[in-house]
Coordinates of C-alpha atoms in Angstrom, one line a residue:
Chain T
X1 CA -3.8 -6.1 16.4
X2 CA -3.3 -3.1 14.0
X3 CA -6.5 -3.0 12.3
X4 CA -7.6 -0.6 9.8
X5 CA -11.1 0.2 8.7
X6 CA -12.6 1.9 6.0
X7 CA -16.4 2.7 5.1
X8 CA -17.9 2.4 2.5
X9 CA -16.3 -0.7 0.9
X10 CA -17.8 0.9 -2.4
X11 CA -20.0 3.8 -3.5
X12 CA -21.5 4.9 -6.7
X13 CA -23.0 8.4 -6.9
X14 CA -23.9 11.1 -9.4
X15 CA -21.5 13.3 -11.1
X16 CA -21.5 16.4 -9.5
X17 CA -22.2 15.0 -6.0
X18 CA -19.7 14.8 -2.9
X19 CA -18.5 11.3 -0.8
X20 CA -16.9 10.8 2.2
X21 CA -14.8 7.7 3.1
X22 CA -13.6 6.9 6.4
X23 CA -10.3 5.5 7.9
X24 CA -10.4 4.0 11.5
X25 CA -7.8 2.8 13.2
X26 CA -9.3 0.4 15.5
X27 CA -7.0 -0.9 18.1
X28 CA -4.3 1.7 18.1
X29 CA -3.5 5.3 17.9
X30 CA -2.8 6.9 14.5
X31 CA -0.6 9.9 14.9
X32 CA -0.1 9.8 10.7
X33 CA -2.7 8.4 7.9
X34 CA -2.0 8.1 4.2
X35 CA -4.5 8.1 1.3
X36 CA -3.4 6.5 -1.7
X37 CA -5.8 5.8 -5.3
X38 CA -5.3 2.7 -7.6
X39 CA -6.2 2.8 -11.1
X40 CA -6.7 -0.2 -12.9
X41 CA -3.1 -2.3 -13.6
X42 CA -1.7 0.0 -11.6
X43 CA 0.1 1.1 -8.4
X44 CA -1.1 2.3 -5.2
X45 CA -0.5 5.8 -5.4
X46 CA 0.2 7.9 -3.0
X47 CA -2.6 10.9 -2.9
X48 CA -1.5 12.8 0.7
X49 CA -0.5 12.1 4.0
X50 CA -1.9 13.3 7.3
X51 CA -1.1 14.3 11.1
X52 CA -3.4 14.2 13.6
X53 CA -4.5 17.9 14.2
X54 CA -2.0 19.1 11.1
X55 CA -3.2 19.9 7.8
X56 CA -2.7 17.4 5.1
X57 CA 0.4 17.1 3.1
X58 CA -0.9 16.9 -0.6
X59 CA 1.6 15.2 -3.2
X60 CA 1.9 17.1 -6.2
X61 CA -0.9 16.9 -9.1
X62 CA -3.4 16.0 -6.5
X63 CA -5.9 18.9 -6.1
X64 CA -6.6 19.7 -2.4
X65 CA -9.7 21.3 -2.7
X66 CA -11.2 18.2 -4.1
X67 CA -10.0 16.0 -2.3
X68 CA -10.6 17.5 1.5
X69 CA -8.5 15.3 3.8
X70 CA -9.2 15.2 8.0
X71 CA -7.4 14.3 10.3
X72 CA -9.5 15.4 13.9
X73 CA -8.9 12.5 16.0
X74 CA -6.3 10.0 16.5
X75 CA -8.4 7.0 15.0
X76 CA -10.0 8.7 12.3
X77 CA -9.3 10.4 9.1
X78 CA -11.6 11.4 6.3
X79 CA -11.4 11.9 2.2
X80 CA -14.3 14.0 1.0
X81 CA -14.1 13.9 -3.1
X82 CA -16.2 16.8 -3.7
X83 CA -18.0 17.5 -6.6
X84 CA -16.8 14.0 -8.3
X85 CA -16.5 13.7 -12.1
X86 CA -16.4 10.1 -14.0
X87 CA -12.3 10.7 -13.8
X88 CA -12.8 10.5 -10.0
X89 CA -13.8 7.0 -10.3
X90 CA -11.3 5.1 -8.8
X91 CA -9.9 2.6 -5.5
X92 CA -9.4 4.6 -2.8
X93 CA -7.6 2.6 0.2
X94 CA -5.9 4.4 3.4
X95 CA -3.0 3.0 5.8
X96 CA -2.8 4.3 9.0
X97 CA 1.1 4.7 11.5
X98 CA 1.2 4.6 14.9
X99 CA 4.1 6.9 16.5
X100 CA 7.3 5.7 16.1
X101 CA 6.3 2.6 13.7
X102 CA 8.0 1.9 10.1
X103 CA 4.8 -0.1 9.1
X104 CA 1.4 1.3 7.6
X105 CA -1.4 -0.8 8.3
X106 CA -3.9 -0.6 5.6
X107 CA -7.5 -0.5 5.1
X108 CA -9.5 -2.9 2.9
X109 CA -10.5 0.3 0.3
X110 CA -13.0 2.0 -1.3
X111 CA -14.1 1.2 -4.8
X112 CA -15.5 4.9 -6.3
X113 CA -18.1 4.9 -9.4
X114 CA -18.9 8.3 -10.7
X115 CA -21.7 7.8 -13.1
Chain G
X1 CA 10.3 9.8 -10.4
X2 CA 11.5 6.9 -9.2
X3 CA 10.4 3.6 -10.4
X4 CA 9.7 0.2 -8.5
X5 CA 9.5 -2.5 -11.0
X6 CA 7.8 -5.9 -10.1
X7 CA 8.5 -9.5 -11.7
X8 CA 6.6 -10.9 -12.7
X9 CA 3.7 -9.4 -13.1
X10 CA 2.3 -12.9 -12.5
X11 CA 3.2 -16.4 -11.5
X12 CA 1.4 -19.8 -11.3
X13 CA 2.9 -22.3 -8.8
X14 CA 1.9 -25.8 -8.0
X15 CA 0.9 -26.6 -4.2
X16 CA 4.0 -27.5 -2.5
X17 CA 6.6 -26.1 -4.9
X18 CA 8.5 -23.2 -3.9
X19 CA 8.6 -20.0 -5.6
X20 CA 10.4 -16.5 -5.9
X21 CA 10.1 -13.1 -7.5
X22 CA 12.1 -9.6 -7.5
X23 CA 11.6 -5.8 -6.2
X24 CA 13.9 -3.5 -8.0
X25 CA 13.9 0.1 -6.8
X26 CA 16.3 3.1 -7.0
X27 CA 20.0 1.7 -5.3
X28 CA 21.0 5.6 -3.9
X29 CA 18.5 7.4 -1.1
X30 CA 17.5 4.3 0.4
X31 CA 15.8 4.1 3.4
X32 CA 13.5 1.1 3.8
X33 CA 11.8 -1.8 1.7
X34 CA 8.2 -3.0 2.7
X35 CA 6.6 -6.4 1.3
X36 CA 2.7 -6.5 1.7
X37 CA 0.8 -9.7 1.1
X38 CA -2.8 -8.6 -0.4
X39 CA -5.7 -10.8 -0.7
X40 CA -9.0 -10.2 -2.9
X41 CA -11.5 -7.9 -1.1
X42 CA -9.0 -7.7 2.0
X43 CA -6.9 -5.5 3.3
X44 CA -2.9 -5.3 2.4
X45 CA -1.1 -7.3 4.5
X46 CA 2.4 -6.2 6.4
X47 CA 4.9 -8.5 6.0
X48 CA 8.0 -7.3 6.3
X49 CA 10.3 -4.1 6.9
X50 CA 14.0 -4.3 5.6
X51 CA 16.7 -1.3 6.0
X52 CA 20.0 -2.9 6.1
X53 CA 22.0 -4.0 2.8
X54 CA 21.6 -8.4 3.4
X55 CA 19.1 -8.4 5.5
X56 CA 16.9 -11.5 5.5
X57 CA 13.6 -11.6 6.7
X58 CA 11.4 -14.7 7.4
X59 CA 7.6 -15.3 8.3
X60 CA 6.7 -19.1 8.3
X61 CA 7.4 -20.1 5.2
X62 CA 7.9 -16.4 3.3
X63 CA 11.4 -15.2 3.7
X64 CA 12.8 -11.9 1.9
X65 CA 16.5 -10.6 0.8
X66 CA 17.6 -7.1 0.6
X67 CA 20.8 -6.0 -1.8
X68 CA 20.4 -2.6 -1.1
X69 CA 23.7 -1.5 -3.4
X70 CA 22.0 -3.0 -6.2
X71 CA 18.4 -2.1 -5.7
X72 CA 16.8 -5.6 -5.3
X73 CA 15.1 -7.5 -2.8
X74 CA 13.7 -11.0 -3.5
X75 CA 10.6 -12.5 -2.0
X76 CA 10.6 -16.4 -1.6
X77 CA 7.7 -18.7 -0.7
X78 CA 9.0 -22.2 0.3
X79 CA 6.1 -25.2 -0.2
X80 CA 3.5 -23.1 -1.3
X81 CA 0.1 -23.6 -0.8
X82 CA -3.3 -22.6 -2.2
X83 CA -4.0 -19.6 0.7
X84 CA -0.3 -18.0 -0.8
X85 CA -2.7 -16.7 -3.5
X86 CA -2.6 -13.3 -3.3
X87 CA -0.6 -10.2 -5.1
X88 CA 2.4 -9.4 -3.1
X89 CA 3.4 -5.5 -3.2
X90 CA 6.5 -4.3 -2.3
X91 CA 7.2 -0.6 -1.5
X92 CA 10.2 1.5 -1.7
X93 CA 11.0 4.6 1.2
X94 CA 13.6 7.0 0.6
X95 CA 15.9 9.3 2.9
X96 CA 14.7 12.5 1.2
X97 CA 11.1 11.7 1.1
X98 CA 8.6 13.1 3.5
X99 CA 8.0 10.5 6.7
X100 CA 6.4 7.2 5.9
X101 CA 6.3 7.8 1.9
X102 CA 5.8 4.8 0.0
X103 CA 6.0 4.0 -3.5
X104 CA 4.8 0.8 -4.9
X105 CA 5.6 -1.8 -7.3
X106 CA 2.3 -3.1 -9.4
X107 CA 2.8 -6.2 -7.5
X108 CA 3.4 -9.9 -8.4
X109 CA -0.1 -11.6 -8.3
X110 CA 0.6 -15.5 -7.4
X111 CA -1.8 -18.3 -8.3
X112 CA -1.0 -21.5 -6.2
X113 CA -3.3 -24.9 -7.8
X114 CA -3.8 -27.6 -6.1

């Protein structure tokens, strides 16, 4: 149980251009999903969390009108990098809660290239 | 900003020896210490969740300790073998952070050889 997906496993796209990724959670209800990036040699960081039918919470120095988080349904949440720049480029890799639980079950990520 | 060191940042371990390394994180505000297990091209793995001060943990033959007054908790692999490759993460949770905030370590990345 607990699984997590996310789609695409990795993009690459124009400068300028918007993505969407997707986080599923497939066998359980996710009342709160997390989006964190990974640079290279570095640590998961956390980007901004989300409630099902809340806005998202954004942590500070991440911009939320580029990166548009929703949370609609209690299985699915989506990161929308709009207008991506090469600085964008990045892992991307969501965890999903279910109510009540301590434990985020993760996603297998989303490798970003901005050319 | 609060800082949870990993080490080392690597390890290579022969099959069937056993092997440990250390999470440090901030000692006040605690709330909770998560271990993932994380694979190449998979997804992070849960392992464990530890909130009390001495709390020991075990999964097969992966067992963790929390010393929570002096900001450490210890991952242990007994007998390893070669699918206990993987970079372990831990994560740190405080009281005052938002619900369900984590903040990771870089992780140890382990290399078991046959």
């Amino acid at each position: 149980g607990a699984v997590v997906s996310q789609h695409p496993s990795r993009v690459i796209c124009k400068s300028g251009t918007s993505v969407k990724i997707e986080c599923r959670s497939l066998d359980f209800q996710a009342t709160t999903m997390f989006w964190y990036r990974q640079f290279p040699k570095q640590s998961l960081m956390l980007m901004a969390t989300s409630n099902e039918g809340s806005k998202a919470t954004y942590e500070q120095g991440v911009e939320k009108d580029k990166f548009l988080i929703n949370h609609a349904s209690l299985t699915l949440s989506t990161l929308t990098v709009t207008s991506a720049h090469p600085e964008d480029s990045s892992f991307y890799i969501c965890s999903a809660r279910g109510p009540g639980e301590e434990t985020q079950y993760f996603g297998p990520g989303t490798r970003l290239l901005v050319l | 900003i609060l800082n949870v060191e990993q080490s080392p940042q690597s390890l290579h371990v022969q099959e069937g020896d056993s092997t440990n390394f250390t999470c440090s994180f901030p000692s006040s505000n605690f709330y909770a210490l998560h271990w993932y297990r994380w694979e190449t091209a998979k997804s992070p793995e849960a392992l464990f969740v530890m909130t009390l001060n001495g709390d020991e943990k075990k999964k097969g033959r992966i067992s963790a300790t929390l010393n929570t007054k002096e900001g450490y908790s210890y991952l242990y692999i007994k007998g390893s073998q070669p699918e206990d490759s993987a970079t372990y993460l831990c994560a740190f949770s405080g009281w005052t952070d938002s619900w369900g905030k984590l903040q990771f370590g870089a992780g140890t990345q382990v290399v078991v050889t046959p």
